[in-house]
């Protein structure tokens, strides 16, 4: 072969170098674009987790976040088979802080859905925003009675009136002709919790021992009451057959401590939040013998709960889970199922769950509106457009999730208020080895709508 002249070899080298440079420039130009990120982010779903990170219910928010993360770990970091990016925000006191956090998640972060809400006050505050943005909230905490049309609100927790209503008949039978002193905090969650008990208790023929036959309300604003001396003095003087109350967080701890300090021997009954989570951990033996009603106990004997308790205790130094962990865990299961449904059938209409055998604790439930709406959800374009998943198609799929195999027992959404149709249990604080627990005594009733 005849060697090429030097000038010709030089031209070939220049041409090859130019070609390589052009390729490198093209690749560099794609770096950071949707092309290079397509494999890792095109199908990514953004979810906004809004829980109390500050304020009187911070401990509840910590538990909710822990339950949510445990479920995502079980699901491999995916919901409906899609990778999930969770953006967390503080709901604070449930008013201005909660609203600002939710707006940021929806309008700036473009989340597909919100999950969380530690209190009924937060849900009440966010309700107009949900309808405005058409982004659903999977509520994990208190659910107020003030929601008229829950099209974009689905709760894995409870309707706030139900907890008290579930134990009212049992307490009426227990005290017979005796009267019950009722006390609770003066805000929407407290009014619903106490109101649910009082309405059902009176319906069963019960009477209140309070002056005038009406519940006693303790101040909530500007800060929840933690000094109960004046109220406990009156309870001790009245000598009722029993006391029924609802408090949570720091107020729950102080109420029980001061109840014991005042030497009141009247049997104490309560909504389960009085001894749930942080309050029980702080009170220990001081909570012994308190009877409460709630939709979960770690001592429930079913396969889903055994698996859940095993997973939770393994990662938390033997600590037992509580209802806040469970409702957050279930929120992830609901979204996993709903997102799968929405991806498989994006054009399918919403269906109404069966209501066979259900009961409602709400005095005036309003039918839900159609999840389908005329304008696109605020987050649709960014969080799911690559897969055809939008906040609208997700909302339409929520009624189709069916039965959730929960640690509390199987449940499904009711068609009216979008709250679980579920069992409520009578629980007693007792010691189990070195641990204080809310042990299951019996099933009280099934409620939900």
mmCIF file of C-alpha atoms in Angstrom, residues 52-434:
data_model
loop_
_atom_site.group_PDB
_atom_site.id
_atom_site.type_symbol
_atom_site.label_atom_id
_atom_site.label_comp_id
_atom_site.label_asym_id
_atom_site.label_seq_id
_atom_site.Cartn_x
_atom_site.Cartn_y
_atom_site.Cartn_z
ATOM 1 C CA UNK A 52 -47.051 19.096 62.299
ATOM 2 C CA UNK A 53 -43.310 19.730 62.541
ATOM 3 C CA UNK A 54 -43.816 22.396 65.190
ATOM 4 C CA UNK A 55 -46.453 23.365 67.739
ATOM 5 C CA UNK A 56 -48.467 21.310 70.245
ATOM 6 C CA UNK A 57 -48.964 18.357 67.891
ATOM 7 C CA UNK A 58 -45.371 17.941 66.709
ATOM 8 C CA UNK A 59 -45.163 14.457 68.267
ATOM 9 C CA UNK A 60 -48.175 13.405 66.184
ATOM 10 C CA UNK A 61 -46.511 14.759 63.051
ATOM 11 C CA UNK A 62 -43.332 12.841 63.825
ATOM 12 C CA UNK A 63 -45.350 9.625 64.153
ATOM 13 C CA UNK A 64 -47.245 10.286 60.933
ATOM 14 C CA UNK A 65 -44.020 10.885 59.014
ATOM 15 C CA UNK A 66 -42.501 7.695 60.461
ATOM 16 C CA UNK A 67 -45.515 5.592 59.442
ATOM 17 C CA UNK A 68 -45.467 7.054 55.927
ATOM 18 C CA UNK A 69 -41.750 6.334 55.487
ATOM 19 C CA UNK A 70 -42.143 2.772 56.764
ATOM 20 C CA UNK A 71 -44.838 2.110 54.162
ATOM 21 C CA UNK A 72 -42.735 3.584 51.354
ATOM 22 C CA UNK A 73 -39.869 1.375 52.459
ATOM 23 C CA UNK A 74 -42.127 -1.666 52.160
ATOM 24 C CA UNK A 75 -43.266 -0.483 48.710
ATOM 25 C CA UNK A 76 -39.681 -0.049 47.511
ATOM 26 C CA UNK A 77 -39.882 3.738 47.313
ATOM 27 C CA UNK A 78 -42.612 3.518 44.683
ATOM 28 C CA UNK A 79 -46.342 4.196 44.456
ATOM 29 C CA UNK A 80 -48.239 2.486 41.675
ATOM 30 C CA UNK A 81 -44.916 1.279 40.309
ATOM 31 C CA UNK A 82 -43.571 4.837 39.919
ATOM 32 C CA UNK A 83 -40.648 6.303 41.827
ATOM 33 C CA UNK A 84 -41.758 8.853 44.414
ATOM 34 C CA UNK A 85 -40.229 12.141 45.482
ATOM 35 C CA UNK A 86 -41.734 13.212 48.805
ATOM 36 C CA UNK A 87 -41.601 16.917 49.637
ATOM 37 C CA UNK A 88 -42.267 17.586 53.312
ATOM 38 C CA UNK A 89 -43.807 20.717 54.837
ATOM 39 C CA UNK A 90 -44.941 21.936 58.262
ATOM 40 C CA UNK A 91 -48.614 22.406 59.094
ATOM 41 C CA UNK A 92 -47.724 24.187 62.334
ATOM 42 C CA UNK A 93 -50.819 25.269 64.250
ATOM 43 C CA UNK A 94 -53.127 24.240 61.431
ATOM 44 C CA UNK A 95 -53.971 27.733 60.190
ATOM 45 C CA UNK A 96 -51.696 30.212 58.382
ATOM 46 C CA UNK A 97 -48.674 27.910 58.465
ATOM 47 C CA UNK A 98 -50.623 24.976 57.069
ATOM 48 C CA UNK A 99 -52.154 27.054 54.281
ATOM 49 C CA UNK A 100 -48.822 28.565 53.239
ATOM 50 C CA UNK A 101 -47.168 25.146 53.214
ATOM 51 C CA UNK A 102 -49.936 23.591 51.136
ATOM 52 C CA UNK A 103 -49.906 26.446 48.605
ATOM 53 C CA UNK A 104 -46.174 26.082 48.187
ATOM 54 C CA UNK A 105 -46.460 22.324 47.645
ATOM 55 C CA UNK A 106 -49.238 22.719 45.085
ATOM 56 C CA UNK A 107 -48.203 25.873 43.216
ATOM 57 C CA UNK A 108 -44.403 25.696 43.333
ATOM 58 C CA UNK A 109 -43.542 22.047 43.835
ATOM 59 C CA UNK A 110 -46.396 20.888 41.574
ATOM 60 C CA UNK A 111 -47.238 17.827 43.667
ATOM 61 C CA UNK A 112 -49.681 15.237 42.400
ATOM 62 C CA UNK A 113 -51.384 14.934 45.788
ATOM 63 C CA UNK A 114 -51.098 15.971 49.411
ATOM 64 C CA UNK A 115 -50.969 13.574 52.340
ATOM 65 C CA UNK A 116 -51.100 14.453 56.023
ATOM 66 C CA UNK A 117 -53.021 16.799 58.240
ATOM 67 C CA UNK A 118 -52.538 16.168 61.943
ATOM 68 C CA UNK A 119 -55.631 18.036 63.117
ATOM 69 C CA UNK A 120 -59.178 18.748 62.029
ATOM 70 C CA UNK A 121 -58.287 22.441 62.040
ATOM 71 C CA UNK A 122 -55.699 21.892 59.312
ATOM 72 C CA UNK A 123 -58.181 19.994 57.154
ATOM 73 C CA UNK A 124 -60.768 22.742 57.634
ATOM 74 C CA UNK A 125 -58.174 25.368 56.649
ATOM 75 C CA UNK A 126 -57.032 23.506 53.522
ATOM 76 C CA UNK A 127 -60.469 22.453 52.315
ATOM 77 C CA UNK A 128 -61.130 25.545 50.098
ATOM 78 C CA UNK A 129 -57.648 25.223 48.562
ATOM 79 C CA UNK A 130 -58.285 21.599 47.611
ATOM 80 C CA UNK A 131 -61.419 22.581 45.708
ATOM 81 C CA UNK A 132 -59.664 25.529 44.082
ATOM 82 C CA UNK A 133 -56.604 23.562 42.929
ATOM 83 C CA UNK A 134 -58.366 20.216 42.384
ATOM 84 C CA UNK A 135 -55.476 18.456 44.092
ATOM 85 C CA UNK A 136 -56.583 15.670 46.467
ATOM 86 C CA UNK A 137 -55.586 15.403 50.119
ATOM 87 C CA UNK A 138 -55.275 11.981 51.708
ATOM 88 C CA UNK A 139 -55.945 13.000 55.298
ATOM 89 C CA UNK A 140 -54.170 11.082 58.050
ATOM 90 C CA UNK A 141 -55.539 12.891 61.132
ATOM 91 C CA UNK A 142 -58.635 14.656 62.401
ATOM 92 C CA UNK A 143 -61.486 15.055 59.939
ATOM 93 C CA UNK A 144 -63.972 17.858 60.772
ATOM 94 C CA UNK A 145 -67.727 17.761 60.306
ATOM 95 C CA UNK A 146 -67.634 21.084 58.429
ATOM 96 C CA UNK A 147 -66.669 19.573 55.047
ATOM 97 C CA UNK A 148 -69.730 19.781 52.804
ATOM 98 C CA UNK A 149 -68.349 18.268 49.610
ATOM 99 C CA UNK A 150 -65.312 15.995 50.056
ATOM 100 C CA UNK A 151 -64.602 15.485 46.352
ATOM 101 C CA UNK A 152 -60.872 16.167 46.898
ATOM 102 C CA UNK A 153 -60.670 14.997 50.503
ATOM 103 C CA UNK A 154 -60.170 11.332 51.398
ATOM 104 C CA UNK A 155 -59.253 10.349 54.944
ATOM 105 C CA UNK A 156 -57.544 7.172 56.126
ATOM 106 C CA UNK A 157 -58.182 8.152 59.737
ATOM 107 C CA UNK A 158 -61.662 8.816 61.146
ATOM 108 C CA UNK A 159 -64.540 11.260 61.137
ATOM 109 C CA UNK A 160 -63.941 13.263 64.317
ATOM 110 C CA UNK A 161 -67.448 12.673 65.661
ATOM 111 C CA UNK A 162 -67.135 8.894 65.417
ATOM 112 C CA UNK A 163 -64.652 8.205 68.198
ATOM 113 C CA UNK A 164 -66.904 9.504 70.952
ATOM 114 C CA UNK A 165 -70.012 8.068 69.330
ATOM 115 C CA UNK A 166 -68.442 4.600 69.294
ATOM 116 C CA UNK A 167 -68.116 4.379 73.077
ATOM 117 C CA UNK A 168 -71.290 6.248 74.099
ATOM 118 C CA UNK A 169 -73.576 3.204 74.196
ATOM 119 C CA UNK A 170 -71.050 1.153 76.153
ATOM 120 C CA UNK A 171 -70.578 3.923 78.728
ATOM 121 C CA UNK A 172 -74.342 4.437 79.069
ATOM 122 C CA UNK A 173 -74.713 0.741 79.921
ATOM 123 C CA UNK A 174 -71.739 0.848 82.290
ATOM 124 C CA UNK A 175 -72.903 3.827 84.396
ATOM 125 C CA UNK A 176 -76.592 2.911 84.320
ATOM 126 C CA UNK A 177 -78.522 5.836 85.766
ATOM 127 C CA UNK A 178 -75.325 7.630 86.775
ATOM 128 C CA UNK A 179 -74.297 10.894 85.177
ATOM 129 C CA UNK A 180 -71.097 11.545 83.229
ATOM 130 C CA UNK A 181 -68.978 14.712 83.383
ATOM 131 C CA UNK A 182 -67.783 15.695 79.890
ATOM 132 C CA UNK A 183 -64.861 18.052 79.187
ATOM 133 C CA UNK A 184 -62.808 18.944 76.100
ATOM 134 C CA UNK A 185 -60.975 21.683 74.137
ATOM 135 C CA UNK A 186 -62.884 24.478 72.423
ATOM 136 C CA UNK A 187 -61.917 24.132 68.737
ATOM 137 C CA UNK A 188 -63.442 22.340 65.768
ATOM 138 C CA UNK A 189 -61.737 18.999 66.505
ATOM 139 C CA UNK A 190 -62.696 19.134 70.176
ATOM 140 C CA UNK A 191 -66.257 20.194 69.404
ATOM 141 C CA UNK A 192 -66.653 17.267 67.001
ATOM 142 C CA UNK A 193 -65.016 14.711 69.298
ATOM 143 C CA UNK A 194 -67.042 15.739 72.346
ATOM 144 C CA UNK A 195 -70.191 16.420 70.325
ATOM 145 C CA UNK A 196 -70.123 12.939 68.816
ATOM 146 C CA UNK A 197 -70.088 11.408 72.289
ATOM 147 C CA UNK A 198 -72.735 13.700 73.792
ATOM 148 C CA UNK A 199 -75.205 13.230 70.934
ATOM 149 C CA UNK A 200 -74.956 9.436 71.026
ATOM 150 C CA UNK A 201 -74.910 9.286 74.837
ATOM 151 C CA UNK A 202 -78.075 11.353 75.127
ATOM 152 C CA UNK A 203 -79.724 9.299 72.400
ATOM 153 C CA UNK A 204 -79.028 6.218 74.520
ATOM 154 C CA UNK A 205 -80.707 7.885 77.511
ATOM 155 C CA UNK A 206 -77.580 9.182 79.250
ATOM 156 C CA UNK A 207 -77.318 12.459 81.175
ATOM 157 C CA UNK A 208 -74.418 14.816 81.779
ATOM 158 C CA UNK A 209 -73.250 15.754 85.286
ATOM 159 C CA UNK A 210 -71.944 19.170 84.160
ATOM 160 C CA UNK A 211 -73.715 22.352 85.326
ATOM 161 C CA UNK A 212 -76.681 22.970 83.039
ATOM 162 C CA UNK A 213 -76.224 19.533 81.508
ATOM 163 C CA UNK A 214 -73.773 20.830 78.893
ATOM 164 C CA UNK A 215 -70.102 19.909 78.251
ATOM 165 C CA UNK A 216 -67.318 21.974 79.807
ATOM 166 C CA UNK A 217 -65.020 23.632 77.270
ATOM 167 C CA UNK A 218 -61.389 24.591 77.922
ATOM 168 C CA UNK A 219 -59.655 27.364 75.910
ATOM 169 C CA UNK A 220 -57.731 26.415 72.771
ATOM 170 C CA UNK A 221 -56.517 29.808 71.561
ATOM 171 C CA UNK A 222 -54.063 31.473 71.804
ATOM 172 C CA UNK A 223 -52.625 28.224 73.217
ATOM 173 C CA UNK A 224 -54.206 24.920 74.306
ATOM 174 C CA UNK A 225 -55.040 24.658 77.999
ATOM 175 C CA UNK A 226 -52.507 22.813 80.153
ATOM 176 C CA UNK A 227 -53.690 24.053 83.567
ATOM 177 C CA UNK A 228 -56.787 22.119 84.593
ATOM 178 C CA UNK A 229 -57.016 22.908 88.314
ATOM 179 C CA UNK A 230 -60.292 24.897 88.192
ATOM 180 C CA UNK A 231 -62.003 22.193 86.139
ATOM 181 C CA UNK A 232 -60.734 19.269 88.194
ATOM 182 C CA UNK A 233 -61.914 20.940 91.389
ATOM 183 C CA UNK A 234 -65.449 21.058 90.029
ATOM 184 C CA UNK A 235 -65.277 17.443 88.839
ATOM 185 C CA UNK A 236 -64.125 16.260 92.243
ATOM 186 C CA UNK A 237 -66.931 18.173 93.975
ATOM 187 C CA UNK A 238 -69.619 16.887 91.559
ATOM 188 C CA UNK A 239 -68.767 13.200 92.130
ATOM 189 C CA UNK A 240 -70.043 11.965 88.732
ATOM 190 C CA UNK A 241 -70.321 8.269 87.883
ATOM 191 C CA UNK A 242 -67.639 8.709 85.214
ATOM 192 C CA UNK A 243 -65.669 11.357 83.306
ATOM 193 C CA UNK A 244 -65.404 11.426 79.518
ATOM 194 C CA UNK A 245 -62.869 13.605 77.725
ATOM 195 C CA UNK A 246 -60.924 14.296 74.565
ATOM 196 C CA UNK A 247 -57.416 15.736 74.630
ATOM 197 C CA UNK A 248 -54.279 14.980 72.656
ATOM 198 C CA UNK A 249 -50.616 15.943 72.759
ATOM 199 C CA UNK A 250 -49.351 18.078 75.662
ATOM 200 C CA UNK A 251 -52.874 18.792 76.906
ATOM 201 C CA UNK A 252 -53.547 15.053 77.247
ATOM 202 C CA UNK A 253 -50.426 14.540 79.327
ATOM 203 C CA UNK A 254 -51.205 17.416 81.686
ATOM 204 C CA UNK A 255 -54.879 16.491 82.050
ATOM 205 C CA UNK A 256 -54.101 12.946 83.179
ATOM 206 C CA UNK A 257 -51.208 13.994 85.425
ATOM 207 C CA UNK A 258 -53.335 16.586 87.193
ATOM 208 C CA UNK A 259 -56.326 14.207 87.354
ATOM 209 C CA UNK A 260 -54.135 11.806 89.340
ATOM 210 C CA UNK A 261 -52.554 14.585 91.435
ATOM 211 C CA UNK A 262 -55.990 15.769 92.539
ATOM 212 C CA UNK A 263 -56.749 12.280 93.767
ATOM 213 C CA UNK A 264 -59.853 11.891 91.632
ATOM 214 C CA UNK A 265 -60.938 8.250 91.713
ATOM 215 C CA UNK A 266 -63.854 8.604 89.290
ATOM 216 C CA UNK A 267 -63.387 6.207 86.326
ATOM 217 C CA UNK A 268 -61.868 8.044 83.358
ATOM 218 C CA UNK A 269 -63.023 7.302 79.805
ATOM 219 C CA UNK A 270 -61.789 9.100 76.714
ATOM 220 C CA UNK A 271 -61.326 9.303 73.022
ATOM 221 C CA UNK A 272 -58.246 7.179 72.331
ATOM 222 C CA UNK A 273 -55.968 10.135 71.668
ATOM 223 C CA UNK A 274 -55.706 10.798 75.417
ATOM 224 C CA UNK A 275 -53.329 7.843 75.762
ATOM 225 C CA UNK A 276 -52.067 7.435 72.196
ATOM 226 C CA UNK A 277 -48.427 7.806 71.217
ATOM 227 C CA UNK A 278 -46.427 10.427 73.113
ATOM 228 C CA UNK A 279 -48.954 10.842 75.979
ATOM 229 C CA UNK A 280 -48.783 7.145 76.902
ATOM 230 C CA UNK A 281 -44.987 7.172 76.682
ATOM 231 C CA UNK A 282 -44.887 10.132 79.068
ATOM 232 C CA UNK A 283 -47.606 8.981 81.463
ATOM 233 C CA UNK A 284 -46.832 5.278 81.806
ATOM 234 C CA UNK A 285 -48.350 4.028 85.102
ATOM 235 C CA UNK A 286 -50.299 7.267 85.577
ATOM 236 C CA UNK A 287 -52.491 6.198 82.656
ATOM 237 C CA UNK A 288 -53.202 2.742 84.123
ATOM 238 C CA UNK A 289 -56.856 1.751 83.965
ATOM 239 C CA UNK A 290 -57.987 4.519 81.595
ATOM 240 C CA UNK A 291 -60.503 3.198 79.062
ATOM 241 C CA UNK A 292 -60.514 4.690 75.585
ATOM 242 C CA UNK A 293 -62.125 4.162 72.192
ATOM 243 C CA UNK A 294 -60.155 4.170 68.955
ATOM 244 C CA UNK A 295 -59.840 2.396 65.627
ATOM 245 C CA UNK A 296 -56.493 0.746 66.420
ATOM 246 C CA UNK A 297 -54.549 -1.077 69.113
ATOM 247 C CA UNK A 298 -51.132 -2.671 68.651
ATOM 248 C CA UNK A 299 -52.524 -5.785 70.375
ATOM 249 C CA UNK A 300 -55.025 -6.520 67.576
ATOM 250 C CA UNK A 301 -54.600 -10.097 66.380
ATOM 251 C CA UNK A 302 -54.610 -10.113 62.597
ATOM 252 C CA UNK A 303 -51.965 -10.931 59.994
ATOM 253 C CA UNK A 304 -51.594 -7.364 58.701
ATOM 254 C CA UNK A 305 -51.042 -6.016 62.220
ATOM 255 C CA UNK A 306 -48.554 -8.718 63.147
ATOM 256 C CA UNK A 307 -46.496 -7.869 60.070
ATOM 257 C CA UNK A 308 -46.819 -4.132 60.714
ATOM 258 C CA UNK A 309 -45.800 -4.388 64.383
ATOM 259 C CA UNK A 310 -42.855 -6.603 63.445
ATOM 260 C CA UNK A 311 -41.594 -4.112 60.851
ATOM 261 C CA UNK A 312 -42.118 -1.133 63.120
ATOM 262 C CA UNK A 313 -40.561 -2.542 66.283
ATOM 263 C CA UNK A 314 -37.554 -3.836 64.328
ATOM 264 C CA UNK A 315 -36.706 -0.318 63.219
ATOM 265 C CA UNK A 316 -37.641 1.486 66.446
ATOM 266 C CA UNK A 317 -35.830 -0.332 69.261
ATOM 267 C CA UNK A 318 -38.892 -2.356 70.218
ATOM 268 C CA UNK A 319 -41.215 0.646 70.485
ATOM 269 C CA UNK A 320 -44.825 -0.169 69.613
ATOM 270 C CA UNK A 321 -46.698 1.634 66.818
ATOM 271 C CA UNK A 322 -49.810 3.753 67.326
ATOM 272 C CA UNK A 323 -52.792 4.940 65.304
ATOM 273 C CA UNK A 324 -50.870 7.839 63.735
ATOM 274 C CA UNK A 325 -48.355 5.405 62.267
ATOM 275 C CA UNK A 326 -51.184 3.207 60.989
ATOM 276 C CA UNK A 327 -53.155 5.980 59.276
ATOM 277 C CA UNK A 328 -50.003 7.195 57.529
ATOM 278 C CA UNK A 329 -49.089 3.624 56.526
ATOM 279 C CA UNK A 330 -52.581 3.178 55.091
ATOM 280 C CA UNK A 331 -52.352 6.501 53.213
ATOM 281 C CA UNK A 332 -49.393 5.101 51.287
ATOM 282 C CA UNK A 333 -51.293 1.869 50.577
ATOM 283 C CA UNK A 334 -54.252 3.894 49.300
ATOM 284 C CA UNK A 335 -52.097 6.011 46.997
ATOM 285 C CA UNK A 336 -50.241 2.946 45.735
ATOM 286 C CA UNK A 337 -53.554 1.330 44.777
ATOM 287 C CA UNK A 338 -55.115 4.530 43.397
ATOM 288 C CA UNK A 339 -52.113 5.457 41.255
ATOM 289 C CA UNK A 340 -52.050 1.942 39.786
ATOM 290 C CA UNK A 341 -55.764 2.290 39.002
ATOM 291 C CA UNK A 342 -55.322 5.720 37.430
ATOM 292 C CA UNK A 343 -52.440 4.554 35.237
ATOM 293 C CA UNK A 344 -54.277 1.411 34.142
ATOM 294 C CA UNK A 345 -57.615 3.136 33.460
ATOM 295 C CA UNK A 346 -57.047 6.898 33.129
ATOM 296 C CA UNK A 347 -60.436 7.432 31.497
ATOM 297 C CA UNK A 348 -62.464 5.208 33.830
ATOM 298 C CA UNK A 349 -65.232 6.961 35.799
ATOM 299 C CA UNK A 350 -65.187 7.010 39.564
ATOM 300 C CA UNK A 351 -67.219 4.246 41.202
ATOM 301 C CA UNK A 352 -69.109 4.303 44.491
ATOM 302 C CA UNK A 353 -67.950 1.833 47.172
ATOM 303 C CA UNK A 354 -70.518 -0.548 48.605
ATOM 304 C CA UNK A 355 -72.216 0.736 51.737
ATOM 305 C CA UNK A 356 -73.598 -2.595 52.906
ATOM 306 C CA UNK A 357 -73.506 -2.844 56.679
ATOM 307 C CA UNK A 358 -72.128 0.637 57.295
ATOM 308 C CA UNK A 359 -73.196 3.248 59.789
ATOM 309 C CA UNK A 360 -72.538 6.953 59.984
ATOM 310 C CA UNK A 361 -71.762 9.101 63.002
ATOM 311 C CA UNK A 362 -72.331 12.303 61.065
ATOM 312 C CA UNK A 363 -75.570 14.117 61.747
ATOM 313 C CA UNK A 364 -75.828 15.730 58.336
ATOM 314 C CA UNK A 365 -73.501 14.193 55.743
ATOM 315 C CA UNK A 366 -73.437 15.797 52.319
ATOM 316 C CA UNK A 367 -73.135 13.738 49.132
ATOM 317 C CA UNK A 368 -69.811 14.074 47.427
ATOM 318 C CA UNK A 369 -69.530 15.921 44.147
ATOM 319 C CA UNK A 370 -68.091 14.467 40.995
ATOM 320 C CA UNK A 371 -64.292 14.103 41.195
ATOM 321 C CA UNK A 372 -64.087 14.995 37.511
ATOM 322 C CA UNK A 373 -63.814 18.740 37.078
ATOM 323 C CA UNK A 374 -63.760 21.187 34.242
ATOM 324 C CA UNK A 375 -60.282 22.599 34.597
ATOM 325 C CA UNK A 376 -56.969 20.726 35.009
ATOM 326 C CA UNK A 377 -55.389 20.332 38.413
ATOM 327 C CA UNK A 378 -52.655 22.787 39.296
ATOM 328 C CA UNK A 379 -50.024 20.053 39.597
ATOM 329 C CA UNK A 380 -51.006 17.843 36.677
ATOM 330 C CA UNK A 381 -48.536 19.128 34.109
ATOM 331 C CA UNK A 382 -45.425 18.669 36.221
ATOM 332 C CA UNK A 383 -46.015 15.623 38.380
ATOM 333 C CA UNK A 384 -47.515 13.043 36.068
ATOM 334 C CA UNK A 385 -47.903 14.284 32.517
ATOM 335 C CA UNK A 386 -45.229 11.928 31.193
ATOM 336 C CA UNK A 387 -47.343 8.958 32.257
ATOM 337 C CA UNK A 388 -50.802 10.426 31.664
ATOM 338 C CA UNK A 389 -51.287 10.614 35.442
ATOM 339 C CA UNK A 390 -52.848 13.807 36.793
ATOM 340 C CA UNK A 391 -54.417 14.950 40.026
ATOM 341 C CA UNK A 392 -57.772 14.618 38.256
ATOM 342 C CA UNK A 393 -57.288 11.011 37.137
ATOM 343 C CA UNK A 394 -55.925 10.136 40.574
ATOM 344 C CA UNK A 395 -58.976 11.633 42.296
ATOM 345 C CA UNK A 396 -61.301 9.710 39.977
ATOM 346 C CA UNK A 397 -59.451 6.486 40.845
ATOM 347 C CA UNK A 398 -59.687 6.865 44.633
ATOM 348 C CA UNK A 399 -63.215 5.390 44.899
ATOM 349 C CA UNK A 400 -61.923 2.288 43.109
ATOM 350 C CA UNK A 401 -59.212 1.304 45.588
ATOM 351 C CA UNK A 402 -61.531 -1.169 47.309
ATOM 352 C CA UNK A 403 -60.704 -2.845 50.621
ATOM 353 C CA UNK A 404 -57.446 -1.902 52.362
ATOM 354 C CA UNK A 405 -55.764 -4.701 54.314
ATOM 355 C CA UNK A 406 -54.831 -2.526 57.278
ATOM 356 C CA UNK A 407 -53.239 -3.302 60.662
ATOM 357 C CA UNK A 408 -56.474 -1.989 62.228
ATOM 358 C CA UNK A 409 -58.516 -4.527 60.234
ATOM 359 C CA UNK A 410 -59.780 -4.353 56.664
ATOM 360 C CA UNK A 411 -61.647 -1.171 55.706
ATOM 361 C CA UNK A 412 -62.830 0.754 52.662
ATOM 362 C CA UNK A 413 -63.859 4.336 51.958
ATOM 363 C CA UNK A 414 -67.476 5.282 52.566
ATOM 364 C CA UNK A 415 -69.202 7.041 49.633
ATOM 365 C CA UNK A 416 -70.489 10.085 51.534
ATOM 366 C CA UNK A 417 -67.657 11.503 53.636
ATOM 367 C CA UNK A 418 -64.792 9.492 52.130
ATOM 368 C CA UNK A 419 -63.789 8.209 55.571
ATOM 369 C CA UNK A 420 -63.046 4.575 56.469
ATOM 370 C CA UNK A 421 -65.895 2.203 57.229
ATOM 371 C CA UNK A 422 -64.098 0.562 60.121
ATOM 372 C CA UNK A 423 -64.290 -1.071 63.537
ATOM 373 C CA UNK A 424 -63.788 0.863 66.764
ATOM 374 C CA UNK A 425 -62.324 -0.847 69.813
ATOM 375 C CA UNK A 426 -62.580 -0.435 73.570
ATOM 376 C CA UNK A 427 -59.044 -0.302 74.965
ATOM 377 C CA UNK A 428 -57.581 -0.281 78.481
ATOM 378 C CA UNK A 429 -54.148 1.029 79.458
ATOM 379 C CA UNK A 430 -52.231 -1.885 80.981
ATOM 380 C CA UNK A 431 -48.659 -3.049 81.387
ATOM 381 C CA UNK A 432 -47.338 -5.750 79.070
ATOM 382 C CA UNK A 433 -43.923 -6.771 80.360
ATOM 383 C CA UNK A 434 -41.884 -3.579 80.437
#
